[in-house]
mmCIF file of C-alpha atoms in Angstrom:
data_model
loop_
_atom_site.group_PDB
_atom_site.id
_atom_site.type_symbol
_atom_site.label_atom_id
_atom_site.label_comp_id
_atom_site.label_asym_id
_atom_site.label_seq_id
_atom_site.Cartn_x
_atom_site.Cartn_y
_atom_site.Cartn_z
ATOM 1 C CA LEU R 1 105.886 69.569 104.365
ATOM 2 C CA VAL R 2 103.783 66.410 104.178
ATOM 3 C CA ARG R 3 101.572 67.720 106.997
ATOM 4 C CA VAL R 4 101.207 71.096 105.275
ATOM 5 C CA LEU R 5 100.282 69.365 102.003
ATOM 6 C CA GLU R 6 97.724 67.130 103.682
ATOM 7 C CA VAL R 7 96.053 70.068 105.456
ATOM 8 C CA SER R 8 96.127 72.092 102.240
ATOM 9 C CA LEU R 9 94.357 69.288 100.417
ATOM 10 C CA ARG R 10 91.563 69.350 102.997
ATOM 11 C CA LEU R 11 91.292 73.119 102.616
ATOM 12 C CA LEU R 12 91.101 72.850 98.830
ATOM 13 C CA HIS R 13 88.793 69.842 98.616
ATOM 14 C CA PRO R 14 85.446 71.729 98.502
ATOM 15 C CA PHE R 15 86.758 73.767 95.519
ATOM 16 C CA MET R 16 88.833 71.088 93.719
ATOM 17 C CA PRO R 17 87.236 67.791 94.748
ATOM 18 C CA PHE R 18 88.621 65.196 92.367
ATOM 19 C CA ILE R 19 92.328 66.006 92.192
ATOM 20 C CA THR R 20 92.531 66.615 95.951
ATOM 21 C CA GLU R 21 90.931 63.259 96.602
ATOM 22 C CA GLU R 22 93.420 61.512 94.322
ATOM 23 C CA ILE R 23 96.453 63.179 95.918
ATOM 24 C CA TRP R 24 95.117 62.817 99.453
ATOM 25 C CA GLN R 25 94.868 59.049 99.043
ATOM 26 C CA GLN R 26 98.643 58.986 98.497
ATOM 27 C CA VAL R 27 99.584 61.625 101.070
ATOM 28 C CA ALA R 28 97.312 60.696 103.991
ATOM 29 C CA PRO R 29 99.269 57.569 105.109
ATOM 30 C CA LEU R 30 102.506 59.564 105.037
ATOM 31 C CA ALA R 31 100.895 62.247 107.209
ATOM 32 C CA GLY R 32 99.587 59.671 109.704
ATOM 33 C CA ARG R 33 95.915 60.138 108.782
ATOM 34 C CA SER R 34 93.504 57.317 108.131
ATOM 35 C CA GLY R 35 90.110 57.216 106.468
ATOM 36 C CA GLU R 36 88.378 56.004 103.363
ATOM 37 C CA THR R 37 87.975 59.407 101.706
ATOM 38 C CA ILE R 38 88.968 63.019 102.126
ATOM 39 C CA MET R 39 85.243 63.918 102.025
ATOM 40 C CA ARG R 40 84.828 62.555 105.559
ATOM 41 C CA GLN R 41 87.884 64.308 106.970
ATOM 42 C CA PRO R 42 87.401 67.323 109.311
ATOM 43 C CA TYR R 43 87.906 70.714 107.725
ATOM 44 C CA PRO R 44 91.084 72.340 109.128
ATOM 45 C CA GLU R 45 90.730 74.907 111.912
ATOM 46 C CA ALA R 46 93.267 77.594 112.744
ATOM 47 C CA ASP R 47 95.319 77.100 115.890
ATOM 48 C CA GLU R 48 95.579 80.613 117.400
ATOM 49 C CA ALA R 49 98.407 79.483 119.672
ATOM 50 C CA ARG R 50 100.628 78.940 116.651
ATOM 51 C CA LEU R 51 100.254 82.417 115.213
ATOM 52 C CA ASP R 52 103.526 84.398 115.255
ATOM 53 C CA PRO R 53 102.947 88.154 114.592
ATOM 54 C CA ALA R 54 106.685 88.872 115.007
ATOM 55 C CA ALA R 55 107.609 86.349 112.315
ATOM 56 C CA GLU R 56 104.908 87.715 110.038
ATOM 57 C CA ALA R 57 106.244 91.264 110.504
ATOM 58 C CA GLU R 58 109.743 90.068 109.558
ATOM 59 C CA LEU R 59 108.466 88.413 106.391
ATOM 60 C CA ASP R 60 106.315 91.439 105.458
ATOM 61 C CA TRP R 61 109.395 93.654 105.779
ATOM 62 C CA LEU R 62 111.516 91.311 103.633
ATOM 63 C CA GLN R 63 108.822 91.136 100.957
ATOM 64 C CA SER R 64 108.579 94.920 100.910
ATOM 65 C CA PHE R 65 112.359 95.349 100.672
ATOM 66 C CA VAL R 66 112.764 92.876 97.796
ATOM 67 C CA GLY R 67 109.627 94.238 96.116
ATOM 68 C CA ALA R 68 111.049 97.756 96.209
ATOM 69 C CA VAL R 69 114.268 96.671 94.468
ATOM 70 C CA ARG R 70 112.311 94.706 91.886
ATOM 71 C CA SER R 71 110.034 97.685 91.302
ATOM 72 C CA ILE R 72 113.066 99.854 90.564
ATOM 73 C CA ARG R 73 114.368 97.239 88.169
ATOM 74 C CA GLY R 74 111.056 97.139 86.358
ATOM 75 C CA GLU R 75 110.697 100.904 86.148
ATOM 76 C CA MET R 76 114.239 101.426 84.864
ATOM 77 C CA ASN R 77 114.209 98.392 82.560
ATOM 78 C CA ILE R 78 117.121 96.731 84.356
ATOM 79 C CA ALA R 79 117.482 93.014 83.668
ATOM 80 C CA PRO R 80 116.373 90.791 86.586
ATOM 81 C CA ASN R 81 119.700 88.871 86.515
ATOM 82 C CA GLN R 82 121.872 92.000 86.618
ATOM 83 C CA ALA R 83 123.429 92.713 89.987
ATOM 84 C CA VAL R 84 122.751 96.281 91.145
ATOM 85 C CA PRO R 85 124.302 98.453 93.835
ATOM 86 C CA ILE R 86 121.906 99.192 96.679
ATOM 87 C CA ARG R 87 122.285 102.212 98.913
ATOM 88 C CA LEU R 88 120.210 102.653 102.074
ATOM 89 C CA ARG R 89 119.315 105.874 103.865
ATOM 90 C CA GLY R 90 117.302 106.666 106.949
ATOM 91 C CA GLY R 91 115.274 103.949 108.529
ATOM 92 C CA SER R 92 115.207 102.750 112.114
ATOM 93 C CA ASP R 93 117.456 100.561 114.245
ATOM 94 C CA ASP R 94 115.021 97.746 113.455
ATOM 95 C CA ASP R 95 115.618 98.269 109.731
ATOM 96 C CA GLY R 96 119.356 97.972 110.306
ATOM 97 C CA ARG R 97 118.907 94.767 112.258
ATOM 98 C CA ARG R 98 116.647 93.313 109.596
ATOM 99 C CA VAL R 99 119.031 94.109 106.768
ATOM 100 C CA GLU R 100 121.768 92.158 108.558
ATOM 101 C CA ALA R 101 119.523 89.347 109.735
ATOM 102 C CA HIS R 102 118.011 88.757 106.308
ATOM 103 C CA ARG R 103 121.073 89.520 104.191
ATOM 104 C CA PRO R 104 121.354 85.949 102.779
ATOM 105 C CA LEU R 105 117.761 86.163 101.523
ATOM 106 C CA ILE R 106 118.247 89.727 100.261
ATOM 107 C CA ASP R 107 121.316 88.534 98.321
ATOM 108 C CA THR R 108 119.335 85.685 96.772
ATOM 109 C CA LEU R 109 116.105 87.505 96.015
ATOM 110 C CA ALA R 110 117.213 91.071 95.228
ATOM 111 C CA ARG R 111 120.595 90.230 93.632
ATOM 112 C CA PRO R 112 122.520 93.237 94.970
ATOM 113 C CA GLU R 113 126.053 93.935 93.787
ATOM 114 C CA SER R 114 126.612 95.574 97.161
ATOM 115 C CA VAL R 115 124.544 96.978 100.024
ATOM 116 C CA GLN R 116 125.806 100.124 101.709
ATOM 117 C CA TRP R 117 124.365 102.650 104.140
ATOM 118 C CA LEU R 118 124.630 106.340 103.380
ATOM 119 C CA GLY R 119 125.623 108.634 106.226
ATOM 120 C CA PRO R 120 123.200 111.347 107.441
ATOM 121 C CA ASP R 121 125.060 114.085 105.525
ATOM 122 C CA GLU R 122 126.271 111.949 102.628
ATOM 123 C CA GLU R 123 124.932 113.019 99.262
ATOM 124 C CA ALA R 124 123.260 110.189 97.320
ATOM 125 C CA PRO R 125 124.215 109.549 93.696
ATOM 126 C CA GLN R 126 121.561 109.994 91.022
ATOM 127 C CA SER R 127 119.305 107.055 91.817
ATOM 128 C CA ALA R 128 115.888 105.513 91.484
ATOM 129 C CA SER R 129 114.382 105.071 94.931
ATOM 130 C CA GLU R 130 111.576 103.421 96.849
ATOM 131 C CA LEU R 131 110.474 103.702 100.484
ATOM 132 C CA VAL R 132 109.922 100.812 102.878
ATOM 133 C CA GLY R 133 108.457 102.592 105.878
ATOM 134 C CA GLU R 134 111.104 105.131 106.893
ATOM 135 C CA LEU R 135 113.883 103.280 105.020
ATOM 136 C CA GLU R 136 114.826 104.686 101.633
ATOM 137 C CA ILE R 137 116.214 102.172 99.146
ATOM 138 C CA LEU R 138 118.255 103.685 96.319
ATOM 139 C CA VAL R 139 119.717 102.091 93.211
ATOM 140 C CA PRO R 140 122.350 104.342 91.563
ATOM 141 C CA LEU R 141 121.644 104.411 87.820
ATOM 142 C CA THR R 142 124.988 105.476 86.405
ATOM 143 C CA GLY R 143 126.397 102.613 84.343
ATOM 144 C CA LEU R 144 123.266 100.518 84.710
ATOM 145 C CA VAL R 145 121.037 102.162 82.151
ATOM 146 C CA ASP R 146 121.593 103.162 78.540
ATOM 147 C CA VAL R 147 120.174 106.616 79.105
ATOM 148 C CA GLU R 148 119.675 107.562 75.436
ATOM 149 C CA ALA R 149 117.943 104.273 74.570
ATOM 150 C CA GLU R 150 115.775 104.364 77.657
ATOM 151 C CA LEU R 151 114.771 108.003 77.044
ATOM 152 C CA ALA R 152 113.784 107.096 73.512
ATOM 153 C CA ARG R 153 111.705 104.159 74.794
ATOM 154 C CA LEU R 154 109.996 106.360 77.373
ATOM 155 C CA ASP R 155 109.315 109.093 74.814
ATOM 156 C CA LYS R 156 107.621 106.545 72.563
ATOM 157 C CA GLU R 157 105.528 105.175 75.410
ATOM 158 C CA LEU R 158 104.648 108.654 76.635
ATOM 159 C CA ALA R 159 103.485 109.650 73.155
ATOM 160 C CA LYS R 160 101.197 106.620 73.011
ATOM 161 C CA VAL R 161 99.776 107.227 76.468
ATOM 162 C CA GLU R 162 99.182 110.906 75.751
ATOM 163 C CA GLY R 163 97.433 110.002 72.490
ATOM 164 C CA ASP R 164 95.164 107.550 74.272
ATOM 165 C CA LEU R 165 94.538 110.116 77.012
ATOM 166 C CA GLU R 166 93.533 112.739 74.479
ATOM 167 C CA LYS R 167 91.029 110.365 72.847
ATOM 168 C CA VAL R 168 89.426 109.557 76.182
ATOM 169 C CA ALA R 169 89.367 113.247 77.228
ATOM 170 C CA ASN R 170 87.681 114.228 73.949
ATOM 171 C CA LYS R 171 85.040 111.545 74.498
ATOM 172 C CA LEU R 172 84.365 112.730 78.062
ATOM 173 C CA ASP R 173 84.228 116.386 76.919
ATOM 174 C CA ASN R 174 81.559 115.501 74.340
ATOM 175 C CA PRO R 175 78.105 116.327 75.850
ATOM 176 C CA GLY R 176 76.503 113.889 73.431
ATOM 177 C CA PHE R 177 78.524 111.013 74.887
ATOM 178 C CA ARG R 178 78.029 112.014 78.499
ATOM 179 C CA ASP R 179 74.285 112.491 78.120
ATOM 180 C CA LYS R 180 73.463 109.509 75.923
ATOM 181 C CA ALA R 181 75.868 106.766 76.987
ATOM 182 C CA PRO R 182 74.917 104.471 79.892
ATOM 183 C CA ALA R 183 76.277 105.621 83.265
ATOM 184 C CA GLU R 184 78.486 102.536 83.596
ATOM 185 C CA VAL R 185 80.084 103.274 80.235
ATOM 186 C CA VAL R 186 80.823 106.873 81.212
ATOM 187 C CA ASP R 187 82.235 105.712 84.572
ATOM 188 C CA LYS R 188 84.444 103.239 82.763
ATOM 189 C CA GLU R 189 85.870 105.994 80.551
ATOM 190 C CA ARG R 190 86.482 108.180 83.583
ATOM 191 C CA ALA R 191 88.348 105.370 85.312
ATOM 192 C CA LYS R 192 90.378 104.874 82.131
ATOM 193 C CA HIS R 193 91.186 108.601 82.049
ATOM 194 C CA ALA R 194 92.410 108.457 85.658
ATOM 195 C CA GLU R 195 94.505 105.368 84.955
ATOM 196 C CA LEU R 196 96.101 106.908 81.864
ATOM 197 C CA THR R 197 96.808 110.152 83.723
ATOM 198 C CA GLU R 198 98.563 108.212 86.479
ATOM 199 C CA ARG R 199 100.546 106.272 83.899
ATOM 200 C CA ARG R 200 101.560 109.455 82.088
ATOM 201 C CA ASP R 201 102.736 111.091 85.308
ATOM 202 C CA HIS R 202 104.662 107.973 86.291
ATOM 203 C CA LEU R 203 106.451 107.806 82.937
ATOM 204 C CA ALA R 204 107.209 111.538 83.067
ATOM 205 C CA GLY R 205 108.782 111.053 86.499
ATOM 206 C CA GLN R 206 110.954 108.229 85.175
ATOM 207 C CA ARG R 207 112.016 110.367 82.281
ATOM 208 C CA SER R 208 113.000 113.282 84.526
ATOM 209 C CA ARG R 209 115.144 111.041 86.699
ATOM 210 C CA LEU R 210 116.926 109.577 83.687
ATOM 211 C CA GLN R 211 117.455 112.965 82.050
ATOM 212 C CA ALA R 212 119.240 114.155 85.168
ATOM 213 C CA LEU R 213 121.942 111.531 84.443
ATOM 214 C CA GLN R 214 122.934 113.228 81.200
#
């Protein structure tokens, strides 16, 4: 950790000169480096021999898995500290190996109540889902979400988004605006229209999934 900190300070020094100098003066002796100032130290160079694509692939998979569960939590307004059941479907043999190999980290970072695989012909409960490659991650929603309250929240948010979308659409449909406004302003409104449309469709999808629980 000391070595990583010392190297990081040399990387940062051109962008954050004063604080890195101050910290480096304390860290350098611990890292076995000598010199009067960080300014005269060599800039770090990557050691290609120490790259580990396999380890990077494992970490990328773990980040995607945990990110998928957190995305479901965010979409369904499930508290971060609430344990959730996780069901897995599909995926490859490598996915199965990774779930077992990284289970301690999954337990810490994703906070599952349980992790179970669904059989090929087993019907999944009503769930929110995300894909990590070929692996489908499902979080059954029954008992986790106050459906009525969440539907009311989504309806309110949908109404706001649709109102904003109508205002932008009316502006873009106005020939006076399109012809007289600067091109960058028109492009900005078009981008806003696309973003609001995507947001509306996303909220509508969430609402449909929740309504199916009733």
